[in-house]
Amino acid sequence: MKNLNAFYTHIENFFFKQDNQTEFLGFFRVAIGTVILLQFMAVMPDFDQLFSSSSIIPQDIMGVFTPDWMITFSKIVSFLQSCGIEESTTILMTKVSFITLCTFIITGFYSRIAAFLLLILQIALLKGSSFFAYGADFFTSMSLFYLILFPADQHFSLRNFIFRKNPVDSNFTPVKRLFQIHISIAYFFSGLDKALGFNWWNGESIWKAIHLPYSNRDLNIDFSWLAEHSYILSFIGWSTIIIEMCYPFFIWHKPTQKTWLYLTISMHIGIALVLNLYYFSAIMIIWNITNFYFEQTANKKVFSTKKTISAQYLPNQIDS
């Protein structure tokens, strides 16, 4: 019975013990808001070709794969047109709203409300143009969801500076643990999916990835020599599987936490530089740093020695 109570106490402390370490909140809010803003600024010149009625793929075709109840950008445009608002005006309002909401998130000006509104707008754009979406867009939605759950604007925020508010003492440990378990599960099953086939074991997937049309455009490295050294491709494939599948085990183990964190970040830096997936890699690096880098600083305790002063060193009381 004592072992059962101890186990229950351990689980309860793991999920609900209040964490006074708040630096990761400000980092996550500023980093995610900045990355989302930069990605949107990169897409803005092609906004009409992706999301408007004159897009490369007609909205009627993309609408076939969208449920009727789903709010999409094209439906918003049609509704506002029925109210007398032109599509060009709606597009301009969308661009201004997106940039404004990202700015609110970065500066911490009611970032939870801003994240909620931006999530609705981002999903409307994503679901309305699903042919242009990829994994990073879904991680964007999840990042905004966590910004809604986290009290990220209670620390290092413009809202507190303007209204002179002191941070509210709130327990965000359950959300933090949910976030950490989420990323652990994501990496494990990503590695498991790679391990089930043979393409990652023999390096074929690595070879195909580095020769995709959009890959290796910035560095422009000649990888043809790898054809004669296929064992390097196999080593990279094996390393990717091991890093991802073993992530939940080594990232939670304190002695190996820092090592596995750096290995994972290095993997995403390689993905960014070689495959040119900068946006996806940036979000995953932010997720890793948010969840486990600040755990290192929280574990460092500063010990102070309190010395008792002998009574003989105290000044004698002077009788008045």
Short mmCIF file of C-alpha atoms in Angstrom, two decimals:
data_model
loop_
_atom_site.label_atom_id
_atom_site.label_comp_id
_atom_site.label_asym_id
_atom_site.label_seq_id
_atom_site.Cartn_x
_atom_site.Cartn_y
_atom_site.Cartn_z
CA MET A 1 0.00 0.00 0.00
CA LYS A 2 2.88 2.36 0.78
CA ASN A 3 4.38 1.70 -2.65
CA LEU A 4 1.04 2.47 -4.30
CA ASN A 5 0.70 5.74 -2.37
CA ALA A 6 4.27 6.69 -3.25
CA PHE A 7 3.59 5.97 -6.92
CA TYR A 8 0.42 8.05 -6.84
CA THR A 9 2.25 10.91 -5.15
CA HIS A 10 5.00 10.74 -7.76
CA ILE A 11 2.48 10.89 -10.61
CA GLU A 12 0.59 13.73 -8.95
CA ASN A 13 3.77 15.75 -8.45
CA PHE A 14 4.85 15.07 -12.03
CA PHE A 15 1.65 16.48 -13.51
CA PHE A 16 0.54 19.04 -10.94
CA LYS A 17 3.49 20.24 -8.85
CA GLN A 18 3.79 23.96 -9.46
CA ASP A 19 6.78 24.97 -11.57
CA ASN A 20 8.21 28.40 -10.82
CA GLN A 21 10.42 28.31 -13.90
CA THR A 22 8.79 30.73 -16.37
CA GLU A 23 11.55 31.61 -18.85
CA PHE A 24 10.30 29.05 -21.37
CA LEU A 25 6.94 30.84 -21.61
CA GLY A 26 8.45 34.06 -22.90
CA PHE A 27 10.79 32.19 -25.23
CA PHE A 28 8.00 30.07 -26.73
CA ARG A 29 5.70 33.06 -27.25
CA VAL A 30 8.31 35.31 -28.87
CA ALA A 31 9.95 32.56 -30.95
CA ILE A 32 6.76 31.04 -32.33
CA GLY A 33 5.20 34.44 -33.04
CA THR A 34 8.33 35.56 -34.88
CA VAL A 35 8.62 32.38 -36.97
CA ILE A 36 4.93 32.47 -37.94
CA LEU A 37 5.24 36.14 -38.90
CA LEU A 38 8.37 35.55 -41.01
CA GLN A 39 6.74 32.60 -42.76
CA PHE A 40 3.64 34.66 -43.57
CA MET A 41 5.77 37.54 -44.86
CA ALA A 42 7.50 35.06 -47.17
CA VAL A 43 4.14 33.79 -48.48
CA MET A 44 2.54 37.24 -48.85
CA PRO A 45 3.82 37.99 -52.39
CA ASP A 46 2.09 34.79 -53.59
CA PHE A 47 -0.99 35.14 -51.38
CA ASP A 48 -3.39 35.70 -54.29
CA GLN A 49 -2.05 32.68 -56.20
CA LEU A 50 -2.55 30.44 -53.15
CA PHE A 51 -5.73 31.60 -51.42
CA SER A 52 -7.77 33.91 -53.67
CA SER A 53 -10.40 33.06 -56.29
CA SER A 54 -7.65 33.35 -58.94
CA SER A 55 -5.42 30.77 -57.23
CA ILE A 56 -3.36 28.25 -59.18
CA ILE A 57 -5.76 25.47 -58.19
CA PRO A 58 -9.40 26.65 -58.41
CA GLN A 59 -11.21 26.96 -55.11
CA ASP A 60 -14.02 24.70 -56.40
CA ILE A 61 -11.56 21.81 -56.74
CA MET A 62 -10.04 22.36 -53.30
CA GLY A 63 -13.51 22.72 -51.82
CA VAL A 64 -14.34 19.13 -52.81
CA PHE A 65 -12.06 17.88 -50.03
CA THR A 66 -13.41 20.31 -47.41
CA PRO A 67 -16.49 19.53 -45.27
CA ASP A 68 -19.42 21.90 -45.63
CA TRP A 69 -19.29 22.90 -41.96
CA MET A 70 -15.63 23.89 -42.16
CA ILE A 71 -14.96 27.64 -42.25
CA THR A 72 -12.47 28.36 -45.02
CA PHE A 73 -11.04 31.56 -46.42
CA SER A 74 -13.01 31.21 -49.66
CA LYS A 75 -16.26 30.96 -47.67
CA ILE A 76 -15.31 34.07 -45.70
CA VAL A 77 -14.65 35.91 -48.96
CA SER A 78 -18.01 34.78 -50.40
CA PHE A 79 -19.87 35.84 -47.25
CA LEU A 80 -18.27 39.29 -47.19
CA GLN A 81 -18.93 39.71 -50.90
CA SER A 82 -22.61 39.15 -50.18
CA CYS A 83 -22.29 42.03 -47.70
CA GLY A 84 -20.79 44.30 -50.35
CA ILE A 85 -17.11 43.90 -49.43
CA GLU A 86 -14.80 43.17 -52.35
CA GLU A 87 -12.37 40.25 -52.31
CA SER A 88 -9.36 42.56 -52.58
CA THR A 89 -10.50 44.36 -49.41
CA THR A 90 -10.92 41.05 -47.59
CA ILE A 91 -7.44 39.95 -48.63
CA LEU A 92 -5.95 43.23 -47.42
CA MET A 93 -7.82 42.96 -44.11
CA THR A 94 -6.58 39.37 -43.73
CA LYS A 95 -2.96 40.35 -44.28
CA VAL A 96 -3.17 43.24 -41.83
CA SER A 97 -4.97 41.10 -39.24
CA PHE A 98 -2.45 38.27 -39.54
CA ILE A 99 0.54 40.58 -39.08
CA THR A 100 -1.17 42.47 -36.23
CA LEU A 101 -2.05 39.30 -34.33
CA CYS A 102 1.51 37.97 -34.71
CA THR A 103 2.80 41.27 -33.35
CA PHE A 104 0.46 41.00 -30.36
CA ILE A 105 1.76 37.49 -29.67
CA ILE A 106 5.41 38.52 -29.93
CA THR A 107 5.01 41.54 -27.66
CA GLY A 108 2.72 39.74 -25.22
CA PHE A 109 -0.25 42.07 -25.62
CA TYR A 110 -3.14 39.75 -24.74
CA SER A 111 -1.35 36.97 -26.59
CA ARG A 112 -3.85 34.27 -25.63
CA ILE A 113 -6.71 36.12 -27.32
CA ALA A 114 -4.45 36.96 -30.26
CA ALA A 115 -3.41 33.30 -30.57
CA PHE A 116 -7.05 32.19 -30.54
CA LEU A 117 -8.01 34.60 -33.33
CA LEU A 118 -4.89 33.79 -35.31
CA LEU A 119 -5.59 30.06 -34.98
CA ILE A 120 -9.05 30.53 -36.50
CA LEU A 121 -7.59 32.60 -39.35
CA GLN A 122 -4.72 30.17 -39.92
CA ILE A 123 -7.04 27.15 -40.02
CA ALA A 124 -9.35 28.96 -42.46
CA LEU A 125 -6.40 29.55 -44.79
CA LEU A 126 -5.01 26.04 -44.26
CA LYS A 127 -8.23 24.10 -44.79
CA GLY A 128 -9.27 26.23 -47.73
CA SER A 129 -6.02 25.49 -49.57
CA SER A 130 -5.14 22.02 -48.36
CA PHE A 131 -3.19 21.21 -51.55
CA PHE A 132 -0.54 23.72 -50.50
CA ALA A 133 -0.32 22.60 -46.87
CA TYR A 134 2.33 20.36 -45.34
CA GLY A 135 3.42 19.19 -41.89
CA ALA A 136 4.73 22.54 -40.67
CA ASP A 137 1.29 24.13 -41.09
CA PHE A 138 -0.23 21.61 -38.70
CA PHE A 139 2.55 22.24 -36.19
CA THR A 140 1.72 25.93 -36.51
CA SER A 141 -1.87 25.21 -35.50
CA MET A 142 -0.69 23.14 -32.54
CA SER A 143 1.74 25.86 -31.48
CA LEU A 144 -1.05 28.44 -31.44
CA PHE A 145 -3.18 26.00 -29.46
CA TYR A 146 -0.51 25.76 -26.77
CA LEU A 147 -0.17 29.54 -26.74
CA ILE A 148 -3.87 29.67 -25.87
CA LEU A 149 -3.39 27.23 -22.98
CA PHE A 150 -0.19 28.78 -21.61
CA PRO A 151 -0.37 32.07 -19.65
CA ALA A 152 2.50 33.28 -21.83
CA ASP A 153 1.56 36.97 -21.64
CA GLN A 154 1.88 37.08 -17.86
CA HIS A 155 5.67 37.20 -18.03
CA PHE A 156 7.92 39.56 -20.01
CA SER A 157 4.95 41.06 -21.82
CA LEU A 158 3.82 44.42 -23.13
CA ARG A 159 0.48 43.99 -21.37
CA ASN A 160 2.11 43.90 -17.95
CA PHE A 161 4.33 46.86 -18.86
CA ILE A 162 1.41 49.04 -19.95
CA PHE A 163 -1.02 48.14 -17.19
CA ARG A 164 1.66 47.61 -14.52
CA LYS A 165 0.32 44.18 -13.66
CA ASN A 166 2.23 41.68 -11.59
CA PRO A 167 2.35 38.11 -12.95
CA VAL A 168 -0.50 35.99 -11.62
CA ASP A 169 0.62 32.91 -9.71
CA SER A 170 -0.87 30.14 -11.88
CA ASN A 171 -0.02 26.46 -12.16
CA PHE A 172 0.82 25.68 -15.80
CA THR A 173 2.60 22.39 -15.10
CA PRO A 174 -0.23 20.19 -16.51
CA VAL A 175 -0.04 22.02 -19.85
CA LYS A 176 3.74 21.82 -19.88
CA ARG A 177 3.67 18.07 -19.23
CA LEU A 178 1.05 17.66 -21.98
CA PHE A 179 3.34 19.55 -24.35
CA GLN A 180 6.35 17.41 -23.41
CA ILE A 181 4.44 14.14 -23.78
CA HIS A 182 3.02 15.36 -27.10
CA ILE A 183 6.44 15.97 -28.66
CA SER A 184 7.76 12.68 -27.25
CA ILE A 185 4.92 10.70 -28.84
CA ALA A 186 5.33 12.56 -32.14
CA TYR A 187 9.03 11.70 -32.40
CA PHE A 188 8.55 8.08 -31.35
CA PHE A 189 5.90 7.29 -33.95
CA SER A 190 7.77 9.25 -36.61
CA GLY A 191 10.78 7.03 -35.98
CA LEU A 192 8.63 3.90 -35.78
CA ASP A 193 7.07 4.70 -39.16
CA LYS A 194 10.55 5.01 -40.67
CA ALA A 195 11.70 1.78 -39.02
CA LEU A 196 8.83 -0.28 -40.43
CA GLY A 197 10.10 0.06 -43.98
CA PHE A 198 13.51 -0.66 -45.50
CA ASN A 199 14.13 2.67 -47.29
CA TRP A 200 15.55 4.33 -44.20
CA TRP A 201 17.70 1.37 -43.25
CA ASN A 202 19.52 1.19 -46.58
CA GLY A 203 19.73 4.98 -47.04
CA GLU A 204 17.40 5.14 -50.04
CA SER A 205 15.12 7.71 -48.36
CA ILE A 206 18.10 9.97 -47.61
CA TRP A 207 19.29 9.73 -51.21
CA LYS A 208 15.84 10.62 -52.55
CA ALA A 209 15.40 13.47 -50.07
CA ILE A 210 18.63 15.26 -50.92
CA HIS A 211 17.81 15.03 -54.65
CA LEU A 212 14.29 16.44 -54.47
CA PRO A 213 13.70 19.45 -56.76
CA TYR A 214 13.38 21.89 -53.84
CA SER A 215 16.30 20.48 -51.85
CA ASN A 216 19.90 21.72 -51.66
CA ARG A 217 19.13 25.00 -53.43
CA ASP A 218 20.96 27.33 -51.06
CA LEU A 219 24.14 25.37 -50.35
CA ASN A 220 24.14 23.62 -53.75
CA ILE A 221 26.36 20.78 -52.55
CA ASP A 222 27.33 18.01 -54.95
CA PHE A 223 26.14 14.79 -53.30
CA SER A 224 26.95 12.53 -56.24
CA TRP A 225 30.00 11.14 -54.41
CA LEU A 226 27.63 9.50 -51.90
CA ALA A 227 26.67 6.97 -54.58
CA GLU A 228 30.05 5.31 -54.02
CA HIS A 229 29.77 5.57 -50.24
CA SER A 230 26.26 4.31 -49.55
CA TYR A 231 27.21 3.35 -46.01
CA ILE A 232 27.08 7.07 -45.13
CA LEU A 233 23.48 7.24 -46.34
CA SER A 234 22.64 4.16 -44.29
CA PHE A 235 24.33 5.68 -41.24
CA ILE A 236 22.27 8.88 -41.57
CA GLY A 237 19.08 6.85 -41.95
CA TRP A 238 19.86 4.67 -38.95
CA SER A 239 20.80 7.74 -36.89
CA THR A 240 17.49 9.42 -37.73
CA ILE A 241 15.50 6.37 -36.67
CA ILE A 242 17.45 6.00 -33.42
CA ILE A 243 17.21 9.69 -32.51
CA GLU A 244 13.45 9.76 -33.08
CA MET A 245 12.46 6.39 -31.63
CA CYS A 246 14.66 6.74 -28.54
CA TYR A 247 13.62 10.35 -27.97
CA PRO A 248 10.97 9.58 -25.28
CA PHE A 249 13.44 7.45 -23.34
CA PHE A 250 16.59 9.56 -23.37
CA ILE A 251 15.05 13.04 -23.32
CA TRP A 252 13.36 12.34 -19.98
CA HIS A 253 16.48 10.76 -18.46
CA LYS A 254 18.41 13.60 -16.85
CA PRO A 255 21.96 12.34 -17.59
CA THR A 256 21.18 12.01 -21.32
CA GLN A 257 18.67 14.84 -21.68
CA LYS A 258 21.11 17.48 -22.88
CA THR A 259 22.85 15.09 -25.29
CA TRP A 260 19.59 13.97 -26.90
CA LEU A 261 18.35 17.55 -27.10
CA TYR A 262 21.46 18.61 -29.00
CA LEU A 263 21.27 15.57 -31.27
CA THR A 264 17.67 16.37 -32.16
CA ILE A 265 18.39 20.04 -32.79
CA SER A 266 21.40 19.10 -34.94
CA MET A 267 19.15 16.79 -36.98
CA HIS A 268 16.71 19.64 -37.67
CA ILE A 269 19.52 22.03 -38.55
CA GLY A 270 20.68 19.49 -41.13
CA ILE A 271 17.12 19.21 -42.47
CA ALA A 272 16.91 22.99 -42.76
CA LEU A 273 20.22 23.43 -44.57
CA VAL A 274 20.04 20.45 -46.93
CA LEU A 275 16.30 20.09 -47.59
CA ASN A 276 15.56 23.85 -47.29
CA LEU A 277 12.74 23.13 -44.81
CA TYR A 278 13.57 26.15 -42.69
CA TYR A 279 10.09 26.80 -41.36
CA PHE A 280 9.46 23.22 -40.25
CA SER A 281 12.91 22.92 -38.69
CA ALA A 282 12.53 26.23 -36.86
CA ILE A 283 9.25 25.17 -35.27
CA MET A 284 10.63 21.80 -34.18
CA ILE A 285 13.76 23.41 -32.71
CA ILE A 286 11.56 25.85 -30.80
CA TRP A 287 9.44 22.96 -29.50
CA ASN A 288 12.54 21.11 -28.29
CA ILE A 289 14.10 24.13 -26.62
CA THR A 290 10.80 25.13 -25.00
CA ASN A 291 10.13 21.73 -23.53
CA PHE A 292 13.53 20.51 -22.41
CA TYR A 293 16.30 23.12 -22.63
CA PHE A 294 14.95 25.16 -19.73
CA GLU A 295 14.68 21.97 -17.71
CA GLN A 296 18.47 22.09 -17.52
CA THR A 297 18.54 25.55 -15.98
CA ALA A 298 15.74 24.67 -13.58
CA ASN A 299 17.74 21.76 -12.20
CA LYS A 300 20.71 23.94 -11.34
CA LYS A 301 20.32 24.91 -7.74
CA VAL A 302 22.28 27.61 -6.03
CA PHE A 303 23.14 26.66 -2.51
CA SER A 304 23.69 29.41 0.05
CA THR A 305 25.31 28.81 3.40
CA LYS A 306 23.75 30.58 6.30
CA LYS A 307 26.26 31.35 9.01
CA THR A 308 25.15 32.05 12.52
CA ILE A 309 26.75 35.03 14.10
CA SER A 310 28.02 34.49 17.57
CA ALA A 311 26.60 36.70 20.29
CA GLN A 312 30.03 38.01 21.13
CA TYR A 313 30.18 39.83 17.77
CA LEU A 314 26.85 41.57 18.32
CA PRO A 315 27.01 45.12 19.63
CA ASN A 316 26.10 45.50 23.26
CA GLN A 317 22.74 47.03 23.89
CA ILE A 318 23.07 50.55 25.31
CA ASP A 319 20.72 51.31 28.08
CA SER A 320 19.04 54.60 27.62
#
